[in-house]
XYZ file of C-alpha atoms in Angstrom:
324
model
C -4.658 24.921 -18.869
C -5.459 28.168 -17.160
C -4.373 28.244 -13.335
C -6.494 31.309 -12.346
C -8.337 30.925 -8.991
C -11.641 31.394 -10.944
C -10.959 28.158 -13.116
C -10.414 25.962 -9.953
C -13.441 23.737 -9.530
C -11.995 21.814 -6.527
C -8.678 21.301 -4.869
C -7.266 18.917 -1.970
C -4.065 20.468 -0.924
C -1.129 19.507 -1.057
C -2.018 16.907 -3.514
C -4.323 17.839 -6.372
C -6.561 20.497 -8.076
C -9.358 19.868 -10.641
C -10.343 22.593 -12.810
C -13.815 23.421 -14.067
C -12.949 22.300 -17.480
C -12.506 18.888 -16.033
C -8.610 18.830 -16.053
C -6.451 17.641 -13.343
C -3.386 19.197 -12.061
C -1.371 16.617 -9.537
C 0.633 18.955 -7.144
C 2.813 16.316 -5.828
C 4.161 12.970 -7.292
C 7.511 11.883 -8.296
C 8.508 11.642 -12.257
C 8.529 8.290 -13.891
C 11.598 6.110 -13.304
C 12.303 3.369 -15.750
C 12.886 -0.275 -14.792
C 16.133 -1.824 -14.509
C 15.981 -5.270 -16.420
C 19.563 -5.818 -16.418
C 20.245 -5.288 -12.797
C 20.323 -1.865 -10.738
C 23.846 -0.710 -10.430
C 23.718 -0.255 -6.555
C 21.492 -2.895 -5.519
C 21.836 -5.709 -8.044
C 17.922 -6.050 -8.274
C 16.345 -6.642 -11.603
C 12.981 -5.024 -12.385
C 10.384 -5.233 -15.114
C 7.033 -3.754 -16.109
C 4.260 -6.119 -16.843
C 0.521 -5.818 -17.824
C -1.059 -8.358 -15.348
C -4.766 -7.505 -16.020
C -6.633 -6.630 -19.381
C -9.909 -6.351 -17.634
C -9.610 -4.304 -15.351
C -6.447 -2.976 -17.042
C -3.668 -3.269 -14.427
C -0.015 -3.277 -14.518
C 2.816 -3.644 -12.088
C 6.571 -3.405 -11.625
C 7.994 -6.640 -10.627
C 11.469 -6.770 -8.638
C 13.893 -9.589 -8.238
C 16.769 -9.503 -6.078
C 20.330 -10.474 -7.161
C 20.810 -14.373 -6.865
C 23.881 -15.486 -5.862
C 25.255 -19.196 -6.413
C 24.077 -19.930 -2.785
C 20.582 -18.485 -3.376
C 19.902 -19.347 -7.267
C 17.596 -22.087 -6.207
C 16.038 -20.771 -3.165
C 12.511 -19.847 -3.485
C 11.804 -16.197 -2.230
C 9.098 -14.678 -0.360
C 6.567 -12.881 -2.376
C 5.479 -9.253 -1.385
C 2.691 -7.632 -3.265
C 2.842 -3.870 -2.479
C 0.297 -0.896 -2.941
C 1.892 2.434 -3.198
C 0.572 5.430 -1.005
C -0.515 9.086 -2.316
C -4.144 9.577 -0.968
C -5.684 7.665 -3.765
C -4.924 10.441 -6.379
C -1.243 10.725 -6.809
C 2.105 8.766 -7.225
C 2.581 5.670 -9.164
C 4.369 2.341 -8.854
C 6.391 3.655 -12.015
C 7.506 6.698 -10.057
C 11.110 7.456 -8.934
C 9.964 7.477 -5.273
C 8.579 4.215 -5.090
C 10.752 2.532 -7.643
C 13.810 3.652 -5.308
C 11.986 2.308 -2.114
C 10.864 -1.248 -3.670
C 14.531 -1.584 -5.396
C 15.943 -0.988 -1.880
C 13.557 -3.336 -0.223
C 13.706 -6.143 -2.699
C 17.362 -5.971 -1.928
C 17.678 -5.597 1.793
C 14.806 -7.898 2.622
C 15.487 -10.363 -0.347
C 11.916 -10.722 -1.497
C 10.184 -10.760 -4.838
C 8.083 -7.702 -4.994
C 5.087 -6.783 -7.127
C 4.382 -2.938 -6.950
C 0.980 -2.421 -8.093
C -0.162 0.291 -10.576
C -3.604 0.744 -9.470
C -5.784 3.526 -11.244
C -6.083 7.067 -9.574
C -9.066 9.424 -8.624
C -10.476 11.607 -9.801
C -10.299 10.052 -13.281
C -11.012 6.825 -11.635
C -12.909 7.036 -8.432
C -13.152 4.382 -5.952
C -13.537 1.338 -5.623
C -11.564 1.328 -8.942
C -8.221 1.066 -6.954
C -9.657 -1.798 -4.764
C -10.710 -3.684 -8.020
C -7.439 -3.250 -9.646
C -5.530 -4.328 -6.449
C -7.584 -7.502 -6.186
C -6.939 -8.188 -10.043
C -3.465 -7.896 -9.204
C -3.678 -10.534 -6.269
C -5.519 -12.858 -8.350
C -2.768 -12.651 -11.010
C -0.113 -13.352 -8.451
C -1.830 -16.163 -7.008
C -2.739 -17.568 -10.331
C 1.107 -17.878 -11.397
C 1.377 -20.722 -9.031
C -0.411 -22.828 -11.459
C 1.984 -21.552 -14.284
C -0.667 -20.337 -16.185
C 0.901 -16.878 -17.475
C 4.199 -18.280 -17.323
C 5.913 -15.481 -15.452
C 9.178 -16.955 -15.196
C 10.533 -14.935 -12.068
C 7.290 -15.808 -10.060
C 7.396 -19.427 -11.308
C 10.929 -19.980 -10.789
C 12.005 -17.787 -7.849
C 8.440 -17.321 -5.770
C 7.455 -19.135 -2.894
C 3.597 -19.123 -2.924
C 3.335 -20.495 0.540
C 4.823 -17.073 1.518
C 2.812 -14.543 0.071
C 2.629 -11.079 1.766
C 0.973 -7.792 1.061
C 2.083 -4.354 2.207
C 1.528 -0.770 1.729
C 1.804 2.602 3.141
C -1.018 5.290 3.776
C -3.729 5.042 1.175
C -1.724 1.623 0.125
C -2.203 0.467 3.953
C -5.712 1.027 3.418
C -5.861 -1.500 0.400
C -3.771 -3.914 2.351
C -6.471 -4.161 4.895
C -9.250 -4.398 2.194
C -7.498 -6.968 0.208
C -7.100 -9.099 3.192
C -10.671 -8.594 4.309
C -11.653 -9.775 0.652
C -9.599 -12.804 0.719
C -11.170 -13.892 3.774
C -14.246 -13.969 1.840
C -13.477 -14.827 -1.677
C -10.690 -17.373 -2.370
C -7.629 -16.575 -4.359
C -6.972 -18.850 -7.289
C -5.180 -22.216 -6.956
C -5.959 -22.216 -3.131
C -3.101 -19.630 -2.365
C -3.299 -17.800 0.923
C -2.032 -14.544 2.170
C 0.645 -15.341 4.939
C 1.061 -11.868 6.202
C -0.023 -8.132 5.961
C 2.150 -5.202 6.594
C 0.578 -1.842 6.882
C 2.545 1.569 7.253
C 1.024 4.774 8.277
C -2.312 3.409 7.246
C -5.272 5.507 6.137
C -8.204 5.166 8.179
C -10.748 7.394 9.613
C -14.133 8.109 10.900
C -17.057 10.688 11.444
C -16.099 10.512 15.079
C -12.646 12.156 16.282
C -10.550 9.462 17.828
C -7.702 9.958 20.461
C -6.024 13.380 20.419
C -7.767 14.213 17.082
C -9.583 17.515 17.406
C -13.638 17.364 17.446
C -13.510 21.146 16.126
C -13.334 21.222 12.479
C -12.872 17.232 12.081
C -15.230 17.169 9.193
C -12.717 19.660 7.524
C -9.878 17.783 8.133
C -7.551 16.421 5.256
C -8.276 12.805 5.951
C -12.197 13.767 5.744
C -11.633 15.823 2.485
C -9.604 12.961 0.736
C -12.245 10.300 1.189
C -15.125 12.607 -0.030
C -12.848 13.506 -3.049
C -11.805 10.030 -4.283
C -14.962 8.032 -3.218
C -18.067 10.380 -3.014
C -20.408 7.619 -3.462
C -19.284 5.541 -0.588
C -22.083 4.492 1.419
C -21.950 5.911 4.773
C -19.156 8.566 3.809
C -16.051 8.113 6.056
C -17.872 5.644 8.157
C -17.742 3.122 5.122
C -16.132 0.019 6.253
C -13.439 0.567 3.919
C -12.327 3.560 5.865
C -13.671 2.561 9.115
C -13.406 -0.878 9.905
C -15.902 -0.814 12.844
C -18.294 1.446 11.013
C -21.962 0.705 10.908
C -22.521 -2.557 8.891
C -18.920 -3.383 8.897
C -18.264 -7.016 8.483
C -16.460 -8.974 11.207
C -12.777 -8.654 11.496
C -12.662 -12.181 12.709
C -12.423 -13.464 8.850
C -9.801 -11.276 7.763
C -7.753 -13.535 5.167
C -4.183 -13.468 6.446
C -2.142 -15.330 9.511
C -0.099 -12.285 10.632
C -0.058 -8.584 10.747
C 2.360 -5.741 11.315
C 1.164 -2.138 11.878
C 3.823 0.512 11.716
C 3.258 4.125 12.955
C 5.004 7.290 13.162
C 5.086 9.506 16.269
C 5.021 12.804 14.171
C 2.453 11.721 11.860
C -0.217 14.163 13.082
C -2.795 13.494 10.599
C -3.192 9.618 10.878
C -0.849 8.202 13.517
C -3.631 7.745 16.136
C -5.631 5.813 13.341
C -2.779 3.202 13.102
C -2.974 2.538 16.767
C -6.831 2.500 16.771
C -6.591 -0.030 13.920
C -4.229 -2.281 15.832
C -6.376 -2.112 19.017
C -9.622 -2.798 17.222
C -8.019 -5.678 15.509
C -6.247 -6.997 18.702
C -9.735 -7.065 20.317
C -11.763 -8.589 17.497
C -11.336 -12.154 18.073
C -9.414 -12.712 15.033
C -7.087 -15.473 15.588
C -3.861 -14.361 13.992
C -0.769 -12.323 15.417
C -0.489 -8.675 15.229
C 2.150 -6.306 16.233
C 2.435 -2.834 16.228
C 5.945 -0.973 15.518
C 6.364 2.743 16.359
C 9.049 5.174 15.259
C 8.588 8.141 17.444
C 10.380 10.733 16.200
C 9.348 10.586 12.489
C 6.853 11.791 10.340
C 4.250 10.333 7.600
C 6.163 7.867 5.267
C 9.507 9.375 6.215
C 10.873 5.825 5.209
C 9.615 6.278 1.754
C 11.159 9.985 1.408
C 14.622 9.015 2.829
C 15.650 5.257 2.704
C 18.961 6.065 4.115
C 17.586 7.580 7.496
C 18.667 5.315 10.144
C 14.889 4.871 11.416
C 13.933 3.824 7.764
C 16.810 1.140 7.852
C 15.358 0.015 11.200
C 11.856 -0.445 9.564
C 13.262 -2.512 6.794
C 15.086 -4.919 9.328
C 11.594 -4.969 11.194
C 10.047 -5.825 8.131
C 12.427 -8.634 7.343
C 12.131 -10.090 10.701
C 8.342 -10.072 10.263
C 8.561 -11.869 6.866
C 11.350 -14.460 7.833
C 9.643 -15.182 11.285
């Protein structure tokens, strides 16, 4: 593949470059990390990969924290997690998210399912949404023992299902919760809580301290046009702008509790996390919503550096949210 400027058809820096011959170069993203079925030596967490849907084709990485004699028969909260990466980079099987979920399962003591959804531009939105919904349906169906996934059947508490994600994954969380409010999950399973970290939302109108000048050329704007070019209403599509034209009422969102996390130095979308919190709070939805801000950190800092003291504080905050 040539890398001359003339061969480039489109690029969304710093994420991805598409060449005129149709080939794709991902400029960011972590390398593949294998699962640890026999327990991670540092955390004691076991992990394994599983195909969870054939149509659409979806796989996931499952994480089971170390069980002691005291916890052997305890049912664990289930966290279905959607990774970030602007819908076009990263992977549930990459080292970045493997390390994060491995640590999260250990520290919070949850059974985690990290979803490997398909990426743009090879698979434009709404493919990632459809994959994520298929993953949620599979998890819920396990409550009936249909697929006999032993970790979920033996160790999962289907009365405590949470969904979570960062950045683009946070956007997926919102859209899965909205869909769960309209379409029932298998076996009557409900989502108890949703956890959105530095979530990706946007609109055609600048909000808060966002610059009105050059708004249409901003990175969040360009990413959406790239990953979902057919979206009705563009960046005002309800999937990205929950109060855009024709957006469904937020009162029907399908979960009981929400935690929205923002970072003070997240210059691109911090304002949008606060905006989302405010519109949910004022929507008339009967659930509980909380906002947690770390002022001195940037976008998804907690994923890049799990040893950061503020990242540890976020893990504790998530634990208190889940075990409330």
